[in-house]
Coordinates of C-alpha atoms in Angstrom, one line a residue:
M1 CA 20.0 137.5 -77.6
I2 CA 20.0 141.0 -76.2
W3 CA 19.0 143.5 -78.8
S4 CA 20.6 146.8 -78.9
T5 CA 20.0 149.7 -81.3
T6 CA 19.9 147.1 -84.2
R7 CA 16.6 145.6 -83.0
P8 CA 14.3 145.3 -85.9
K9 CA 10.9 146.8 -85.7
R10 CA 8.1 144.7 -84.4
P11 CA 5.8 143.5 -87.2
N12 CA 2.2 144.7 -86.9
T13 CA 0.3 144.3 -90.1
I14 CA -3.4 144.3 -90.7
I15 CA -5.3 141.1 -89.9
N16 CA -7.8 139.8 -92.5
A17 CA -10.8 137.4 -91.9
L18 CA -10.7 134.3 -94.3
P19 CA -13.9 133.7 -95.6
R20 CA -15.7 130.6 -95.0
E21 CA -15.5 129.5 -98.6
F22 CA -11.9 128.8 -98.2
A23 CA -12.0 127.9 -94.4
G24 CA -14.7 125.4 -94.7
K25 CA -15.6 125.7 -91.0
S26 CA -16.8 128.8 -88.9
W27 CA -14.5 129.9 -86.0
Q28 CA -17.5 129.4 -83.7
D29 CA -17.6 125.6 -84.7
K30 CA -13.9 125.2 -84.1
I31 CA -14.2 126.8 -80.5
R32 CA -16.8 124.3 -79.8
D33 CA -14.6 121.4 -81.0
V34 CA -11.7 122.9 -78.6
R35 CA -14.1 123.1 -75.9
S36 CA -15.2 119.3 -76.1
E37 CA -11.6 118.5 -75.6
L38 CA -11.3 120.5 -72.5
I39 CA -14.1 118.7 -70.9
R40 CA -12.8 115.3 -72.0
N41 CA -9.5 116.3 -70.4
N42 CA -10.8 117.9 -67.2
A43 CA -9.4 121.1 -68.2
D44 CA -10.8 124.7 -67.7
A45 CA -8.8 126.7 -70.1
F46 CA -6.2 125.9 -73.2
I47 CA -3.5 128.8 -73.7
V48 CA -2.8 128.8 -77.5
T49 CA 0.6 129.8 -78.3
S50 CA 1.3 128.7 -81.8
L51 CA 0.7 131.4 -84.5
D52 CA -0.6 128.9 -87.0
E53 CA -3.1 127.3 -84.6
I54 CA -4.5 130.9 -83.6
A55 CA -4.7 131.7 -87.3
W56 CA -6.7 128.5 -88.0
L57 CA -8.8 128.8 -85.0
Y58 CA -10.2 132.1 -85.6
N59 CA -10.1 131.7 -89.4
L60 CA -7.8 134.9 -89.5
R61 CA -4.5 135.6 -91.7
G62 CA -2.0 138.2 -91.3
N63 CA 1.4 139.1 -92.7
D64 CA 3.8 139.4 -89.5
V65 CA 5.9 136.5 -90.6
P66 CA 7.9 136.2 -93.9
Y67 CA 6.2 133.6 -96.2
N68 CA 3.7 132.6 -93.4
P69 CA 0.3 134.1 -93.2
F70 CA 0.5 134.6 -89.3
F71 CA 0.2 137.5 -86.9
L72 CA 1.9 138.1 -83.6
S73 CA -0.6 136.9 -81.0
Y74 CA -2.0 134.5 -78.1
A75 CA -5.2 133.1 -77.3
I76 CA -7.0 131.6 -74.4
V77 CA -10.1 129.2 -74.8
E78 CA -12.0 128.7 -71.8
R79 CA -15.4 126.8 -71.3
Q80 CA -17.3 130.0 -71.0
K81 CA -14.9 133.0 -72.7
I82 CA -12.8 133.2 -75.8
R83 CA -9.9 135.7 -75.7
L84 CA -7.4 137.0 -78.1
Y85 CA -4.5 139.1 -77.3
L86 CA -3.0 141.5 -80.4
Y87 CA -0.7 144.3 -80.6
E88 CA -2.7 147.5 -81.1
H89 CA -5.6 145.5 -80.9
E90 CA -8.4 148.4 -80.9
K91 CA -6.6 149.7 -84.2
K92 CA -6.7 146.3 -85.9
L93 CA -10.2 145.6 -84.8
T94 CA -11.6 148.7 -86.9
S95 CA -9.1 148.5 -89.8
R96 CA -10.5 148.1 -93.2
P97 CA -9.3 144.6 -94.5
T98 CA -6.4 144.6 -97.0
D99 CA -7.3 141.4 -98.8
R100 CA -9.6 141.9 -101.6
Q101 CA -11.6 138.7 -100.5
T102 CA -12.3 139.9 -97.0
K103 CA -15.6 141.6 -96.6
K104 CA -15.6 142.2 -92.9
N105 CA -13.8 144.2 -90.3
L106 CA -12.0 142.2 -87.7
Y107 CA -14.4 143.2 -84.8
E108 CA -17.4 142.1 -87.2
H109 CA -15.7 138.8 -87.9
L110 CA -15.2 138.0 -84.0
N111 CA -18.8 139.1 -83.2
T112 CA -17.1 141.4 -80.6
G113 CA -17.5 145.3 -80.0
R114 CA -15.1 147.7 -81.6
D115 CA -13.4 148.0 -78.2
G116 CA -12.8 144.3 -78.1
Q117 CA -15.6 143.6 -75.6
C118 CA -18.6 141.6 -76.0
H119 CA -21.1 143.8 -74.2
G120 CA -23.4 140.8 -73.6
K121 CA -23.1 139.1 -76.9
S122 CA -23.0 135.4 -77.1
E123 CA -20.2 133.4 -79.1
C124 CA -18.1 136.4 -79.0
V125 CA -14.3 137.0 -78.8
E126 CA -12.8 139.1 -76.3
V127 CA -9.7 140.9 -77.8
Y128 CA -7.0 142.4 -75.5
S129 CA -3.7 143.9 -75.7
Y130 CA -0.7 141.5 -76.3
D131 CA 0.7 142.6 -73.1
D132 CA -2.3 141.6 -71.0
L133 CA -1.6 138.0 -71.4
L134 CA 0.6 137.1 -68.7
K135 CA -1.8 138.8 -66.0
D136 CA -4.8 136.9 -67.5
V137 CA -3.0 133.5 -67.3
K138 CA -2.0 134.1 -63.8
E139 CA -5.7 135.3 -63.0
I140 CA -7.0 132.1 -64.8
S141 CA -4.7 129.9 -62.9
Y142 CA -5.4 131.1 -59.3
R143 CA -9.3 130.8 -59.9
S144 CA -9.3 127.6 -61.8
Q145 CA -10.7 124.4 -60.2
N146 CA -9.2 122.0 -62.8
K147 CA -6.5 121.8 -65.2
I148 CA -4.9 124.6 -67.4
W149 CA -3.7 122.9 -70.8
I150 CA -0.7 124.4 -72.5
S151 CA 1.3 122.6 -75.3
H152 CA 4.7 120.9 -75.2
R153 CA 6.0 123.9 -77.2
C154 CA 4.6 126.6 -74.7
N155 CA 7.3 129.3 -73.5
Y156 CA 8.7 129.2 -70.2
A157 CA 7.0 132.6 -69.0
I158 CA 3.4 130.9 -69.4
Y159 CA 4.5 127.7 -68.1
A160 CA 6.0 129.3 -65.1
L161 CA 2.8 131.1 -64.0
I162 CA 0.8 127.7 -63.7
P163 CA 0.8 125.6 -60.3
P164 CA 2.1 122.1 -61.0
A165 CA -0.9 120.7 -59.7
K166 CA -2.9 122.4 -62.3
L167 CA -0.8 121.8 -65.1
L168 CA -1.7 119.8 -68.2
Q169 CA 1.0 119.9 -70.8
T170 CA 0.9 117.7 -73.8
M171 CA 0.2 118.1 -77.5
S172 CA -2.3 120.9 -78.5
P173 CA -5.8 119.7 -79.2
I174 CA -5.9 122.1 -82.1
S175 CA -2.7 120.5 -83.7
V176 CA -4.6 117.3 -85.3
M177 CA -7.7 119.4 -86.0
K178 CA -6.0 121.6 -88.2
A179 CA -3.7 119.0 -89.8
V180 CA -7.0 116.9 -91.0
K181 CA -8.6 119.3 -93.6
N182 CA -12.2 119.3 -94.0
D183 CA -13.9 118.8 -97.3
V184 CA -13.5 122.4 -98.2
E185 CA -9.9 122.5 -97.3
R186 CA -9.3 119.3 -99.2
K187 CA -11.0 120.8 -102.4
G188 CA -9.1 124.0 -102.0
M189 CA -5.6 122.3 -101.5
E190 CA -6.0 120.3 -104.7
N191 CA -7.3 123.4 -106.4
A192 CA -4.3 125.5 -105.4
N193 CA -2.0 122.6 -106.4
I194 CA -3.4 122.6 -109.9
R195 CA -3.0 126.6 -110.4
D196 CA 0.6 126.1 -109.0
S197 CA 1.3 123.2 -111.4
V198 CA 0.1 125.4 -114.3
A199 CA 2.3 128.0 -113.2
L200 CA 5.5 125.8 -112.8
I201 CA 5.1 124.0 -116.1
D202 CA 4.4 127.5 -117.9
F203 CA 7.8 128.7 -116.4
I204 CA 9.8 125.5 -117.1
Q205 CA 9.2 125.0 -120.4
K206 CA 10.2 128.6 -121.2
L207 CA 13.2 128.1 -119.2
E208 CA 14.1 124.9 -120.9
K209 CA 13.8 126.3 -124.2
E210 CA 15.6 129.6 -123.6
V211 CA 18.6 127.8 -122.0
K212 CA 18.9 125.4 -124.9
D213 CA 18.7 128.6 -127.2
G214 CA 21.7 130.0 -125.5
R215 CA 19.9 132.8 -123.4
R216 CA 21.5 133.3 -120.2
W217 CA 19.5 132.4 -117.0
T218 CA 20.9 132.3 -113.6
E219 CA 19.5 130.8 -110.3
M220 CA 18.5 134.3 -109.0
S221 CA 16.5 135.3 -112.4
A222 CA 14.8 131.8 -112.4
A223 CA 13.5 132.3 -109.1
A224 CA 12.4 135.9 -109.6
E225 CA 10.6 134.9 -112.8
L226 CA 9.0 131.9 -111.1
E227 CA 7.6 133.9 -108.5
K228 CA 6.0 136.6 -111.1
V229 CA 4.4 133.6 -112.8
R230 CA 3.0 132.3 -109.6
R231 CA 1.8 135.5 -108.4
R232 CA -0.4 135.8 -111.3
Q233 CA -2.2 132.9 -110.4
K234 CA -5.7 133.1 -108.8
Y235 CA -5.9 133.7 -105.1
N236 CA -2.1 133.7 -104.9
R237 CA -0.8 135.5 -101.8
G238 CA 2.8 135.2 -102.4
L239 CA 5.3 132.4 -101.7
S240 CA 5.4 129.8 -99.0
F241 CA 9.0 129.8 -98.5
R242 CA 12.0 131.4 -100.1
T243 CA 12.6 129.5 -103.7
I244 CA 15.7 127.0 -103.4
S245 CA 17.2 127.5 -107.1
G246 CA 20.3 125.5 -107.3
S247 CA 22.6 124.6 -110.3
G248 CA 25.2 122.2 -110.4
P249 CA 27.0 121.9 -106.9
N250 CA 24.7 124.4 -105.3
G251 CA 21.8 122.0 -105.8
A252 CA 23.7 119.6 -103.6
I253 CA 23.2 122.2 -100.5
I254 CA 20.0 120.9 -99.0
H255 CA 18.8 124.1 -97.8
Y256 CA 20.7 126.5 -100.4
T257 CA 19.8 130.2 -100.4
V258 CA 21.0 132.0 -103.8
S259 CA 22.8 135.2 -103.2
N260 CA 24.7 137.7 -105.6
I261 CA 27.8 135.8 -104.6
T262 CA 26.6 132.2 -105.1
D263 CA 24.6 133.0 -108.2
R264 CA 25.4 130.4 -110.9
D265 CA 24.2 130.1 -114.6
I266 CA 21.6 127.6 -115.5
T267 CA 23.4 125.7 -118.4
T268 CA 22.8 122.3 -120.4
R269 CA 25.8 121.0 -118.7
D270 CA 24.3 120.9 -115.0
V271 CA 21.5 119.3 -113.2
Y272 CA 19.2 122.0 -111.8
L273 CA 17.3 121.6 -108.7
L274 CA 14.3 124.0 -108.2
D275 CA 12.2 123.6 -104.8
S276 CA 9.4 126.4 -104.5
G277 CA 5.7 126.8 -103.2
G278 CA 3.2 129.3 -103.1
Q279 CA 0.5 130.5 -100.7
Y280 CA -3.2 130.7 -102.0
L281 CA -6.3 131.6 -100.1
D282 CA -7.5 128.1 -100.8
G283 CA -4.2 126.1 -100.0
T284 CA -0.2 126.1 -99.5
T285 CA 1.9 124.3 -102.1
D286 CA 5.5 122.9 -102.0
I287 CA 7.1 121.4 -104.9
T288 CA 10.5 120.3 -106.0
R289 CA 11.5 119.0 -109.5
T290 CA 14.9 118.4 -110.7
F291 CA 16.1 119.0 -114.6
H292 CA 18.8 118.5 -117.0
F293 CA 18.6 120.4 -120.3
G294 CA 21.4 118.8 -121.7
T295 CA 23.0 115.3 -121.8
P296 CA 23.4 113.9 -118.1
T297 CA 25.9 111.5 -117.2
S298 CA 24.9 107.8 -116.4
Y299 CA 25.6 108.4 -112.7
E300 CA 23.2 111.3 -112.5
R301 CA 20.5 109.4 -114.3
E302 CA 20.9 106.5 -112.2
C303 CA 20.7 108.7 -108.9
Y304 CA 17.7 110.4 -110.3
T305 CA 15.9 107.0 -111.3
R306 CA 16.6 105.5 -107.7
V307 CA 15.3 108.8 -106.1
L308 CA 12.2 108.4 -108.5
M309 CA 11.7 104.7 -107.6
G310 CA 11.8 105.7 -103.8
F311 CA 9.1 108.5 -104.4
I312 CA 6.9 106.0 -106.3
D313 CA 7.3 103.3 -103.9
L314 CA 6.1 105.5 -101.1
A315 CA 3.5 107.4 -102.9
R316 CA 1.6 104.0 -104.4
R317 CA 1.7 102.6 -100.5
R318 CA -1.4 101.3 -98.6
W319 CA -1.7 100.9 -94.8
P320 CA -3.8 100.1 -92.0
E321 CA -5.3 103.1 -90.2
G322 CA -3.3 103.9 -87.1
T323 CA 0.0 103.6 -88.8
M324 CA 3.0 106.2 -88.1
G325 CA 4.8 108.2 -90.8
S326 CA 8.0 106.8 -89.7
F327 CA 6.9 103.2 -90.7
L328 CA 6.8 104.1 -94.3
D329 CA 9.8 106.3 -94.6
S330 CA 12.2 103.8 -95.6
F331 CA 10.2 102.7 -98.7
A332 CA 11.6 105.9 -100.2
R333 CA 14.9 105.3 -99.4
Q334 CA 15.3 101.5 -100.3
H335 CA 16.6 101.9 -103.7
L336 CA 19.5 104.4 -102.7
W337 CA 20.4 102.2 -99.7
D338 CA 20.7 99.0 -102.0
V339 CA 23.7 100.7 -103.6
G340 CA 25.2 102.8 -100.6
L341 CA 23.5 105.9 -101.2
V342 CA 21.7 107.9 -98.5
Y343 CA 19.8 111.6 -98.2
L344 CA 20.2 113.1 -94.7
H345 CA 16.8 114.6 -94.2
G346 CA 13.1 113.6 -93.6
T347 CA 11.1 112.3 -96.4
G348 CA 8.1 114.3 -95.9
H349 CA 6.4 116.9 -93.8
G350 CA 2.6 118.0 -93.3
I351 CA 1.4 120.9 -95.2
G352 CA -0.9 123.5 -93.8
A353 CA -4.1 125.0 -95.7
Y354 CA -3.0 128.6 -96.4
L355 CA -0.8 128.3 -93.2
S356 CA 2.7 126.8 -92.8
V357 CA 4.3 124.9 -95.6
H358 CA 5.9 122.8 -92.8
E359 CA 3.2 121.6 -90.6
G360 CA 3.0 119.0 -87.6
P361 CA 2.2 116.8 -85.9
S362 CA 2.5 114.0 -88.6
A363 CA 5.4 113.5 -90.9
L364 CA 7.4 111.0 -93.1
T365 CA 10.7 110.6 -91.3
A366 CA 12.9 107.8 -89.9
H367 CA 12.6 108.6 -86.3
M368 CA 9.6 108.5 -84.3
K369 CA 9.2 111.6 -82.0
K370 CA 7.2 111.7 -78.7
H371 CA 4.5 113.6 -80.2
D372 CA 4.0 112.1 -83.5
V373 CA 0.5 111.0 -84.5
P374 CA -0.6 108.3 -87.1
L375 CA -1.4 109.5 -90.7
M376 CA -5.0 110.3 -90.9
D377 CA -7.4 110.8 -93.8
G378 CA -7.4 114.3 -94.9
M379 CA -4.0 115.1 -94.0
F380 CA -1.6 116.7 -96.7
L381 CA 2.0 115.6 -96.7
S382 CA 5.2 116.0 -99.1
D383 CA 7.0 112.8 -100.6
E384 CA 10.5 114.2 -101.2
P385 CA 13.4 111.7 -101.3
G386 CA 16.5 113.0 -102.7
F387 CA 20.3 112.6 -103.3
Y388 CA 23.2 115.1 -102.8
E389 CA 26.6 114.7 -104.2
D390 CA 28.8 117.3 -102.6
G391 CA 30.3 119.6 -105.0
K392 CA 28.7 118.1 -108.0
F393 CA 24.7 118.2 -108.1
G394 CA 21.7 117.7 -106.1
I395 CA 18.4 115.7 -106.9
R396 CA 15.0 116.1 -104.9
L397 CA 11.6 115.1 -106.1
E398 CA 8.9 116.6 -103.9
T399 CA 5.3 115.9 -104.7
A400 CA 2.2 117.0 -102.2
L401 CA 0.2 113.9 -101.4
M402 CA -3.4 113.7 -99.8
V403 CA -4.2 110.8 -97.3
Q404 CA -7.6 109.3 -98.1
E405 CA -9.3 106.0 -97.3
V406 CA -8.7 103.3 -99.9
R407 CA -10.7 100.2 -100.8
T408 CA -8.7 96.9 -100.4
K409 CA -9.6 93.4 -101.7
Y410 CA -9.8 92.2 -98.1
R411 CA -10.8 94.1 -94.8
Y412 CA -9.1 92.2 -92.0
K413 CA -11.4 92.7 -89.0
N414 CA -13.1 95.5 -90.7
M415 CA -9.8 97.6 -90.6
R416 CA -9.8 101.0 -92.6
F417 CA -7.0 101.3 -94.8
L418 CA -5.3 104.6 -96.2
S419 CA -3.4 105.6 -99.4
F420 CA -2.0 108.9 -101.1
K421 CA -3.4 110.8 -103.8
P422 CA -0.8 113.0 -105.5
V423 CA -2.2 116.6 -105.8
T424 CA 1.1 118.2 -107.4
L425 CA 0.9 117.5 -111.0
V426 CA 4.1 118.3 -112.7
P427 CA 5.7 115.5 -114.6
F428 CA 9.2 114.3 -114.0
E429 CA 12.2 114.8 -116.1
T430 CA 12.4 112.3 -118.7
N431 CA 15.8 113.3 -119.8
L432 CA 17.1 111.9 -116.3
I433 CA 15.2 108.8 -116.0
D434 CA 16.8 105.3 -117.0
Y435 CA 13.6 103.3 -117.7
S436 CA 15.6 100.1 -117.9
M437 CA 15.8 100.3 -114.0
L438 CA 12.0 100.5 -113.2
N439 CA 9.9 97.6 -112.5
R440 CA 6.4 97.1 -113.8
G441 CA 4.8 98.8 -110.6
H442 CA 6.9 101.8 -111.2
I443 CA 6.0 101.9 -114.7
E444 CA 2.0 101.5 -114.0
Y445 CA 2.4 104.3 -111.5
L446 CA 4.1 106.7 -113.8
N447 CA 1.5 106.0 -116.2
Y448 CA -1.2 106.7 -113.9
Y449 CA 0.5 109.9 -112.6
N450 CA 1.3 111.1 -116.3
R451 CA -2.2 110.6 -117.3
L452 CA -3.4 112.5 -114.2
C453 CA -1.1 115.4 -115.3
S454 CA -2.3 115.4 -118.8
D455 CA -6.1 115.1 -118.0
V456 CA -6.0 117.8 -115.2
I457 CA -3.4 120.4 -116.4
G458 CA -3.8 119.9 -120.1
P459 CA -7.2 121.5 -120.3
E460 CA -6.1 124.5 -117.9
L461 CA -3.1 125.2 -120.0
L462 CA -5.5 125.2 -122.9
R463 CA -8.1 127.2 -121.6
L464 CA -5.1 129.8 -120.8
G465 CA -3.7 129.6 -124.4
K466 CA -0.4 128.2 -123.2
Y467 CA 0.4 126.2 -126.2
D468 CA 4.3 125.8 -125.3
A469 CA 3.5 124.5 -122.1
I470 CA 0.9 122.0 -123.6
E471 CA 3.5 120.5 -125.9
W472 CA 6.0 120.5 -123.1
L473 CA 3.5 118.6 -121.1
R474 CA 2.4 116.0 -123.8
K475 CA 6.2 115.0 -124.4
R476 CA 6.6 114.3 -120.7
T477 CA 3.4 112.3 -120.4
I478 CA 3.7 109.7 -123.3
H479 CA 2.2 106.3 -122.1
L480 CA 5.3 104.0 -121.5
S481 CA 3.9 101.0 -122.9
G482 CA 4.2 102.6 -126.4
A483 CA 2.2 102.5 -129.6
A484 CA -1.4 103.3 -129.3
K485 CA -1.5 104.8 -126.1
N486 CA 0.5 107.9 -126.2
S487 CA -1.8 110.2 -124.2
S488 CA -5.1 109.7 -122.6
I489 CA -8.4 110.3 -124.6
L490 CA -9.0 113.6 -122.7
F491 CA -5.6 115.0 -123.6
I492 CA -5.9 113.7 -127.3
F493 CA -9.2 115.7 -127.2
V494 CA -7.5 118.7 -125.8
L495 CA -4.9 118.7 -128.5
M496 CA -7.6 118.2 -131.3
L497 CA -9.3 121.4 -130.0
Y498 CA -5.8 123.2 -130.1
F499 CA -5.3 122.5 -133.6
V500 CA -9.0 123.2 -134.6
L501 CA -8.7 126.5 -132.9

């Protein structure tokens, strides 16, 4: 594209250091890990071009890209030097942080001088003007005795400066390091999803009640109100993407964007699809739930239930370490395929930790790609099968899952096995489930998931005094085998406290 006078102004926001209490690992330790990969691959330098990798590597966050905490930048990691390239770098180095959780200026965080030069300091990041990058790449390429490493996503301007004999172009070493969360990041992701689940439940119970009472809600007003509720949560820093709020036929548009022209009422007559997420200092969330506040058709219930069965069949899988996500994808599709139904998108994507809501390199998709890597302990991915009937309704059920090691009855040749742990804790739409279609395994998993929702989210709602939301949650987490097990012991205790108080 050639811009004329309409070219938008370049984004140029303040950069904030992400405290170690959220990052879990210092940028110095991350640099050491990258340097170990340089040595292992006989490379003298790695040129970092992906904004999420730069943000993760240096424990920094910005606001240059909508819904993503990134800042326009490049970086170069050498065996002896570390460089960062920014617009107005000297101003940003000394600017006061704009995030209340950040206590250091940028130059202090990077252990550099106010001018971006190290002046003899060790473990220091040299910070230069964004426009200096190509000159430095050319100089490093000239003097290097070994390989210069770039990722397969690197732009041509940088690629063209590196002599073919010195070029190492393959997947970034930072990609997997970032995707496999450390212990602090894992706990943060779980905590962020708990707060996010609280926000969604609190909002949905209100939406459902008022729609049934005849109050007018539209796709736009629902998305706006949910954003307000989400922003009130601890550590929230906005949305992780623009909310997909689709009623009736609009829900059948997979990446629907509501506007003043397309905005539809949310009623008791239509299926309502809500896909949303938040950015938090301790994690990134992404959840889709589909609702019907009236009487759904038998076809809508069948489609929803088949999508739910697919979600469950994938979520409860166990697999040997080293398995690609593409090997698991079809578990989520099989019950739709059985009756000739299909959804035309991937089943799941990686999720960053206060980074991008869509994070590589692993995914749950039918097609294996050149740079795919196996699912690994500590990765977070979405499980989101769906079905879309053009012109009528859309269904998607998206839950964030954490990959973790699991104990198995046997351990063939001492292989490690992995499984998923759900971290999104919002129960499914009971009004759309045809329980007669579920097998014993589906019922057992639903009881497990519902118990998890009630045990974890119930006390949080009680602490906040959200009694209507507690009742909404209780009705949707009733034990499916009936009678004496209507709720977990902990949730019964929570309700007793509620009535006493």
